[in-house]
Amino acid sequence: MEILEKTAKEAASFFQNFFSYEIVDGKFLQNVDVRIKMPGLFAFVIAAVSTFNPQKLILLFFVLAVLISVSRIPLRVYTERVWMIPAFSIVVLSPYIFAGNFGYILTFSFRVFLAVSFLTLFMISTRFKDVITALRFFRVPEILITVISTTYHNIHLMFSELYRILIARESRKIKNESFSQMWHNGGRSVGYFFTRAYEKAERVHLATVARGYNDKTKVYSEGLRIRIPDVAFILLTASTLITYLWI
Amino acid sequence: MMALIAKDASYTYPDGTVGLSNATIEIEKGERIALVGSNGSGKSTLLLLFSGLIKPESGSIEILGKKIDKSNSKFFRRNIGILFQNPDDFLFNPTVKDELLYTPAQLEIDEDEAIDIAERYASIFGIEKFFEKPPFRLSGGEKKKVALACVLMMEPKILLLDEPTANIDGKTRRKIIEMIEDIKTTLVIATHELDFIDKLADRVVILGMEKKIIADGGLELLDDNKLLEEAGII
């Protein structure tokens, strides 16, 4: 039963970092305008989850490797963020082993890996304020932007709250619990987490209001100017998608 | 002119906990007040009321001669700076730089000017090296400095500080006290640490266990052990 608690703790720690922007001194993706980068990388995500063709998936993997390399994204940071979801998909698909269908497990997990990788690449190389800029540029309804913005502002706080609860629980556990005790206490912890998360969200909302928020998250954004990294990214995306459709 | 006025202000939290009971206090512009009381005596609630973030259940609050409503909220946000007790509730942006630029963006201050001010305050607080770091990865003292920089960079007319020196090491504490000493504005500081009040405040307001103001006067109140005992401070 220890493994369940450890998994919850690892997941809380993982997701706390998952959504944060990390790479500042990049050379390529970081300099691509978000209004170009967002549709490009999302096109790759859709391409990854729309095929089981290994050649197409290898093409996308190659593009992914090029983007990671030219954007100087440290492999450690990238791997730390990406490993968990594909690993989880392998666990979910593990019954297919009994059907002898290894190929399906590998291809499916590879697709998941690619989709998560492109999303991670987007998050890792984009400031949140630029995401808001892009959403406004694509005329996403303001209410949805508010929801995304509020969720983003709260999400790592929630996971750090969960992490603290799990650490506190572990520090006060004297002996191993039986399955039923663990289930009972775990349920109480989850309930406690929801209460704390709710109260935290209230306090964070007060802080946003205290700091000037008034129904709409405002961000500083530049006008769209096409520069060399933007052109290079457009060419890479277009040529990849053409090749993908042609294969 | 009065900066802050509370008349018989009371507040009860949604779960029924009484936050403050019949508080009456007037604070002049430029005054420096220490709100002193034990944990749960209502200091934070009074600060929240003075910031206009919560409204009194009964009684009234006036800030810079105005009552808070939605139409003048921008005026209050521009002129009132409040530092929360727990910086984890206050810092919610992805990086320290985003934290510093959050309020200027909301108040539609020119970006170049905002970056200029942010860099100046980051350098004053020695936090420029954390500019690109997520606030949740900073230590308690660093978070406090970032939060204080976020508040002070707007140069508010009224500054409300809730336990600015709680849970931090001695060096950071000294630095923060020095910084607050240099601020020339209306200041209300809530604390239960008595050792630095004489440096920062010229008037002391003591809140008792009943969440009421039990004394209001000069620094000599801090020498009244019986009063401080009654308030649960010592």
XYZ file of C-alpha atoms in Angstrom:
481
model
C 0.000 0.000 0.000
C 3.054 2.201 0.449
C 3.291 2.387 -3.305
C -0.062 4.171 -3.612
C 1.013 6.906 -1.225
C 4.398 7.255 -2.876
C 2.719 7.478 -6.280
C 0.376 10.215 -5.020
C 3.340 12.107 -3.576
C 5.389 11.747 -6.759
C 2.402 12.798 -8.879
C 1.834 15.897 -6.711
C 5.495 16.829 -7.013
C 5.497 16.095 -10.758
C 2.432 18.188 -11.567
C 3.659 21.040 -9.389
C 6.493 21.485 -11.883
C 4.707 20.295 -15.006
C 3.000 23.568 -15.828
C 5.826 25.962 -15.095
C 7.870 27.779 -17.698
C 11.494 26.893 -17.421
C 13.861 27.600 -20.289
C 14.804 31.224 -20.531
C 17.955 31.443 -22.603
C 16.805 29.424 -25.552
C 17.830 29.895 -29.117
C 14.868 28.940 -31.219
C 11.412 28.012 -29.929
C 11.636 30.614 -27.183
C 12.010 33.279 -29.874
C 9.130 32.121 -32.046
C 6.049 34.287 -31.635
C 3.468 32.421 -29.587
C 0.788 33.137 -32.192
C 2.794 31.065 -34.665
C 4.196 28.525 -32.210
C 0.848 27.588 -30.675
C -0.918 26.397 -33.877
C 2.304 24.769 -35.126
C 2.946 22.673 -32.035
C -0.731 21.844 -31.634
C -0.762 20.647 -35.255
C 2.064 18.262 -34.299
C 0.051 17.045 -31.297
C -2.944 16.345 -33.518
C -0.696 14.673 -36.095
C 0.793 12.443 -33.377
C -2.538 11.236 -32.036
C -4.078 10.796 -35.495
C -1.894 7.991 -36.784
C -0.550 4.540 -35.998
C 1.826 4.662 -38.974
C 5.354 4.139 -37.532
C 6.985 6.152 -40.335
C 4.841 9.191 -39.579
C 5.554 8.833 -35.873
C 9.306 8.597 -36.547
C 9.088 11.738 -38.686
C 7.447 13.575 -35.774
C 10.052 12.195 -33.385
C 12.772 13.533 -35.660
C 11.138 16.997 -35.664
C 10.805 16.823 -31.889
C 14.504 15.998 -31.537
C 15.437 18.892 -33.834
C 13.272 21.335 -31.846
C 14.702 20.193 -28.512
C 18.214 20.409 -29.837
C 18.041 23.823 -31.535
C 16.092 25.295 -28.618
C 18.836 24.078 -26.233
C 16.377 22.421 -23.890
C 18.256 20.327 -21.320
C 17.281 16.680 -21.700
C 17.030 16.245 -17.931
C 14.382 18.976 -17.583
C 12.516 17.689 -20.612
C 12.606 14.028 -19.517
C 11.525 14.848 -15.967
C 8.369 16.428 -17.338
C 7.549 13.932 -20.020
C 8.145 10.452 -18.596
C 5.146 10.054 -16.339
C 2.206 10.178 -18.768
C 3.640 7.738 -21.386
C 4.671 5.437 -18.508
C 1.105 5.583 -17.231
C -0.222 4.739 -20.701
C 2.022 1.645 -20.772
C 0.556 0.563 -17.427
C -2.991 1.126 -18.698
C -2.285 -0.888 -21.843
C -0.398 -3.679 -20.062
C -3.320 -6.189 -20.400
C -2.537 -6.232 -24.141
C 0.631 -8.168 -23.254
C -1.589 -11.202 -22.663
C -2.980 -10.803 -26.172
C 0.606 -10.777 -27.452
C 0.016 -7.351 -28.968
C 3.311 -5.645 -28.058
C 3.291 -3.587 -31.231
C 0.057 -1.871 -30.264
C 1.346 -1.019 -26.783
C 4.551 0.433 -28.195
C 2.883 2.423 -30.970
C 0.150 3.751 -28.708
C 2.611 4.780 -25.988
C 4.883 6.343 -28.587
C 1.964 8.464 -29.818
C 1.233 9.528 -26.242
C 4.897 10.310 -25.720
C 5.003 12.499 -28.845
C 1.792 14.346 -28.013
C 2.921 15.030 -24.426
C 6.362 16.003 -25.696
C 5.062 18.661 -28.080
C 2.760 20.016 -25.370
C 5.646 20.066 -22.908
C 7.799 21.789 -25.468
C 5.144 24.459 -25.768
C 4.816 24.951 -22.015
C 8.518 24.825 -21.360
C 9.320 27.466 -23.958
C 6.388 29.848 -23.529
C 5.600 32.384 -20.872
C 2.057 32.166 -19.600
C 1.394 35.812 -20.440
C 2.189 34.947 -24.076
C -0.306 32.070 -23.962
C -2.968 34.587 -22.924
C -1.858 36.852 -25.769
C -2.239 33.984 -28.251
C -5.646 32.980 -26.908
C -6.875 36.558 -27.310
C -5.355 36.697 -30.803
C -7.312 33.565 -31.799
C -10.473 35.146 -30.365
C -10.968 32.544 -27.670
C -13.931 33.711 -25.519
C -12.821 35.883 -22.614
C -14.624 33.677 -20.102
C -12.543 30.682 -21.200
C -9.348 32.729 -20.941
C -10.359 33.730 -17.399
C -10.961 30.079 -16.528
C -7.589 29.027 -17.998
C -5.804 31.900 -16.284
C -7.396 31.214 -12.898
C -6.695 27.498 -13.218
C -3.097 28.165 -14.138
C -2.593 30.559 -11.227
C -4.020 28.013 -8.825
C -2.763 24.743 -10.188
C 0.774 24.635 -8.821
C -0.467 26.055 -5.522
C -2.969 23.181 -5.315
C -0.356 20.564 -6.049
C 2.067 22.070 -3.542
C -0.784 22.015 -1.005
C -1.430 18.338 -1.784
C 2.280 17.596 -1.542
C 2.453 19.259 1.887
C -0.550 17.248 3.137
C 1.020 13.984 1.958
C 4.385 14.848 3.517
C 2.687 15.804 6.805
C 0.710 12.541 6.755
C 3.850 10.535 6.141
C 5.773 12.337 8.901
C 3.102 11.463 11.457
C 2.630 7.843 10.471
C 4.157 5.587 13.083
C 3.398 2.164 11.662
C 2.244 0.693 8.399
C -1.502 0.857 7.982
C -3.771 -1.937 6.877
C -5.508 -1.551 3.530
C -8.806 -0.499 5.144
C -7.066 2.016 7.439
C -5.144 3.447 4.547
C -8.325 3.717 2.498
C -10.131 5.405 5.393
C -7.309 7.830 6.237
C -6.552 8.463 2.574
C -10.191 9.437 2.035
C -9.995 11.836 4.942
C -6.829 13.345 3.513
C -8.507 13.817 0.146
C -11.461 15.527 1.861
C -9.070 17.698 3.830
C -7.207 18.533 0.633
C -10.408 19.716 -1.050
C -11.262 21.929 1.936
C -7.777 23.387 2.024
C -7.699 23.820 -1.742
C -11.006 25.671 -1.602
C -9.783 27.992 1.138
C -6.489 28.500 -0.642
C -8.330 29.439 -3.830
C -10.325 32.028 -1.838
C -7.154 33.560 -0.431
C -5.419 33.557 -3.806
C -8.457 35.245 -5.336
C -8.272 37.934 -2.648
C -4.586 38.373 -3.486
C -5.340 38.774 -7.203
C -7.956 41.418 -6.398
C -5.557 43.134 -3.967
C -3.050 43.239 -6.789
C -5.349 44.900 -9.276
C -7.287 42.069 -10.945
C -10.716 43.230 -12.020
C -12.622 40.592 -14.040
C -10.023 40.378 -16.815
C -6.393 39.219 -16.647
C -4.333 41.842 -18.428
C -0.912 40.992 -19.810
C 1.773 42.911 -21.624
C 2.003 41.782 -25.225
C 3.817 42.891 -28.338
C 2.267 43.241 -31.778
C 2.864 40.350 -34.167
C 6.093 40.840 -36.120
C 7.431 38.033 -38.267
C 11.136 37.458 -37.611
C 13.693 34.858 -38.712
C 12.807 32.224 -36.021
C 9.138 32.587 -36.971
C 9.835 32.002 -40.667
C 12.077 29.030 -39.841
C 9.380 27.513 -37.619
C 6.677 28.028 -40.270
C 8.879 26.320 -42.887
C 9.680 23.426 -40.542
C 6.034 22.946 -39.622
C 4.783 23.183 -43.195
C 7.401 20.819 -44.619
C 6.809 18.321 -41.803
C 3.053 18.328 -42.241
C 3.341 17.994 -46.033
C 5.714 15.042 -45.623
C 3.407 13.566 -42.960
C 0.439 13.679 -45.357
C 2.547 12.362 -48.236
C 3.942 9.291 -46.393
C -7.078 64.225 6.256
C -7.869 60.740 7.450
C -6.367 57.870 5.480
C -8.451 55.149 7.099
C -11.549 55.203 9.245
C -13.323 52.214 10.768
C -16.593 52.916 12.596
C -17.968 50.045 14.648
C -16.758 47.656 11.988
C -17.509 43.988 12.552
C -16.840 40.996 10.368
C -17.786 37.336 10.613
C -16.311 34.756 8.249
C -18.681 32.517 6.252
C -18.052 29.576 8.615
C -19.323 31.678 11.533
C -15.925 32.564 13.008
C -15.947 36.119 14.316
C -13.107 38.009 12.654
C -13.510 41.419 14.258
C -15.966 42.983 16.636
C -17.007 46.652 16.727
C -13.668 48.162 15.787
C -13.494 51.940 15.740
C -10.268 53.594 14.725
C -9.119 56.615 12.757
C -5.738 56.753 11.069
C -4.355 59.994 9.711
C -2.353 60.290 6.512
C 1.302 59.555 7.147
C 0.681 57.865 10.499
C 2.516 54.662 11.300
C 0.460 52.224 13.306
C 1.306 48.875 14.824
C -1.666 46.548 15.261
C -0.673 44.279 18.087
C -2.510 41.235 19.296
C -2.279 37.515 19.824
C -2.982 34.980 17.081
C -6.605 35.176 16.013
C -7.234 38.555 17.626
C -8.498 40.100 14.377
C -5.405 41.891 13.087
C -5.518 40.284 9.633
C -9.271 40.843 9.386
C -8.851 44.544 10.158
C -6.154 44.790 7.488
C -8.415 43.065 4.958
C -11.189 45.508 5.824
C -8.810 48.453 5.441
C -7.712 47.131 2.070
C -11.324 46.990 0.872
C -11.007 43.321 -0.007
C -13.785 42.386 2.392
C -16.712 44.506 3.483
C -17.777 44.931 7.093
C -20.896 43.104 8.127
C -21.906 46.078 10.215
C -20.378 49.491 10.692
C -18.385 51.211 7.981
C -14.922 51.587 6.496
C -13.662 54.698 4.734
C -10.435 54.737 2.800
C -8.928 58.068 1.719
C -12.342 59.620 2.273
C -14.157 57.155 0.015
C -16.294 54.111 0.604
C -15.333 51.071 -1.446
C -17.451 50.042 -4.384
C -16.790 48.493 -7.774
C -16.588 51.796 -9.618
C -13.609 53.057 -7.638
C -11.817 49.752 -7.091
C -8.980 50.737 -9.466
C -8.303 53.848 -7.389
C -8.032 51.726 -4.245
C -5.856 49.089 -5.869
C -3.497 51.800 -7.109
C -3.277 53.445 -3.689
C -3.440 50.589 -1.206
C -0.728 47.992 -0.939
C -1.370 44.969 1.214
C 1.080 42.229 2.076
C -0.536 38.960 3.136
C 0.766 37.017 6.089
C 1.499 33.936 4.004
C 3.415 34.718 0.798
C 2.186 31.418 -0.672
C -1.275 32.986 -0.902
C 0.126 36.108 -2.477
C 2.418 34.738 -5.173
C 0.649 32.861 -7.941
C 2.474 33.716 -11.153
C 4.844 31.401 -13.045
C 7.991 33.464 -12.438
C 9.212 36.188 -10.101
C 9.363 38.594 -13.053
C 5.713 37.872 -13.846
C 4.898 38.496 -10.172
C 6.527 41.906 -10.267
C 4.791 42.849 -13.510
C 1.363 41.503 -12.520
C -0.029 44.591 -10.762
C 1.369 47.128 -13.271
C -0.260 45.108 -16.080
C -3.611 45.011 -14.278
C -3.421 48.762 -13.674
C -2.427 49.331 -17.312
C 0.881 50.995 -16.510
C 3.181 51.355 -19.531
C 5.277 48.191 -19.970
C 8.686 49.890 -20.238
C 7.981 51.927 -17.126
C 6.796 48.803 -15.298
C 9.925 46.846 -16.246
C 12.029 49.754 -15.086
C 10.348 49.884 -11.674
C 10.395 46.083 -11.342
C 14.123 45.940 -12.029
C 14.798 48.755 -9.571
C 12.867 47.058 -6.776
C 14.313 43.643 -7.615
C 17.744 45.136 -7.178
C 16.790 46.856 -3.869
C 15.504 43.549 -2.494
C 18.297 41.484 -4.023
C 15.883 39.256 -5.891
C 17.017 39.941 -9.460
C 18.794 36.575 -9.534
C 15.425 34.842 -9.064
C 13.765 36.742 -11.899
C 13.026 33.659 -13.980
C 12.391 31.267 -11.085
C 8.914 30.055 -10.106
C 8.043 31.631 -6.730
C 6.995 28.271 -5.266
C 10.617 27.117 -5.501
C 11.917 30.004 -3.346
C 12.624 29.844 0.376
C 10.245 31.478 2.875
C 12.427 34.584 3.249
C 12.870 34.966 -0.502
C 9.123 34.661 -1.052
C 8.532 37.344 1.559
C 10.998 39.669 -0.170
C 9.342 39.080 -3.558
C 5.888 39.729 -2.098
C 7.083 42.900 -0.371
C 8.781 44.105 -3.565
C 5.509 43.513 -5.473
C 3.662 45.704 -2.966
C 6.249 48.453 -2.518
C 7.027 48.920 -6.207
C 3.577 50.437 -6.680
C 4.457 53.091 -4.065
C 1.017 52.930 -2.456
C -0.333 55.785 -0.358
C -1.428 53.288 2.279
C 0.660 50.289 3.142
C -0.845 47.386 5.074
C 1.604 44.727 6.202
C 0.456 41.523 7.834
C 3.236 39.929 9.885
C 5.987 40.965 7.463
C 8.701 39.410 9.591
C 7.053 36.118 10.515
C 8.831 32.840 9.718
C 12.018 34.296 8.296
C 15.665 34.202 9.358
C 17.331 36.976 11.346
C 19.250 38.500 8.443
C 16.203 38.751 6.154
C 14.184 40.062 9.084
C 16.680 42.870 9.740
C 16.734 43.749 6.027
C 12.934 43.880 5.835
C 12.700 46.036 8.967
C 15.284 48.439 7.528
C 13.276 48.702 4.327
C 10.023 49.358 6.114
C 11.767 51.997 8.254
C 12.605 53.927 5.089
C 9.054 53.992 3.756
C 7.350 57.345 4.092
C 3.692 56.578 3.767
C 0.672 55.697 5.870
C 1.637 52.370 7.381
C -0.393 49.812 9.281
C 1.621 46.841 10.368
C 0.078 43.839 12.111
C 2.393 41.857 14.323
C 2.756 40.068 17.609
C 6.512 40.591 17.683
C 7.162 43.561 19.917
C 10.904 44.059 19.573
C 10.923 46.196 16.424
C 7.698 48.175 16.803
C 9.444 51.253 18.196
C 11.449 51.466 14.958
C 8.472 51.247 12.643
C 5.468 52.760 14.402
C 4.556 55.793 16.426
C 1.160 54.564 17.560
C 0.059 51.209 18.911
C -3.376 49.631 18.674
C -3.907 46.534 20.777
C -6.508 43.939 19.883
C -7.741 41.631 22.609
C -8.902 38.023 22.697
C -12.494 39.172 22.160
C -11.468 40.549 18.731
C -12.007 44.076 19.948
C -9.657 47.032 20.175
C -8.721 47.238 23.849
C -6.145 50.028 23.735
C -5.026 52.731 21.356
C -2.142 55.049 22.153
C 1.569 55.750 22.013
C 4.501 53.379 22.249
C 4.262 53.459 26.059
C 1.458 50.884 25.755
C 4.144 48.324 25.010
C 5.483 48.769 28.550
C 2.153 47.921 30.142
C 2.685 44.236 30.908
C -0.752 43.817 32.433
C -2.380 45.053 29.234
C -0.158 42.895 27.059
C -0.955 39.875 29.229
C -4.641 40.602 28.961
C -4.266 40.725 25.188
C -2.449 37.373 25.230
C 0.678 38.864 23.699
C 3.033 37.958 26.543
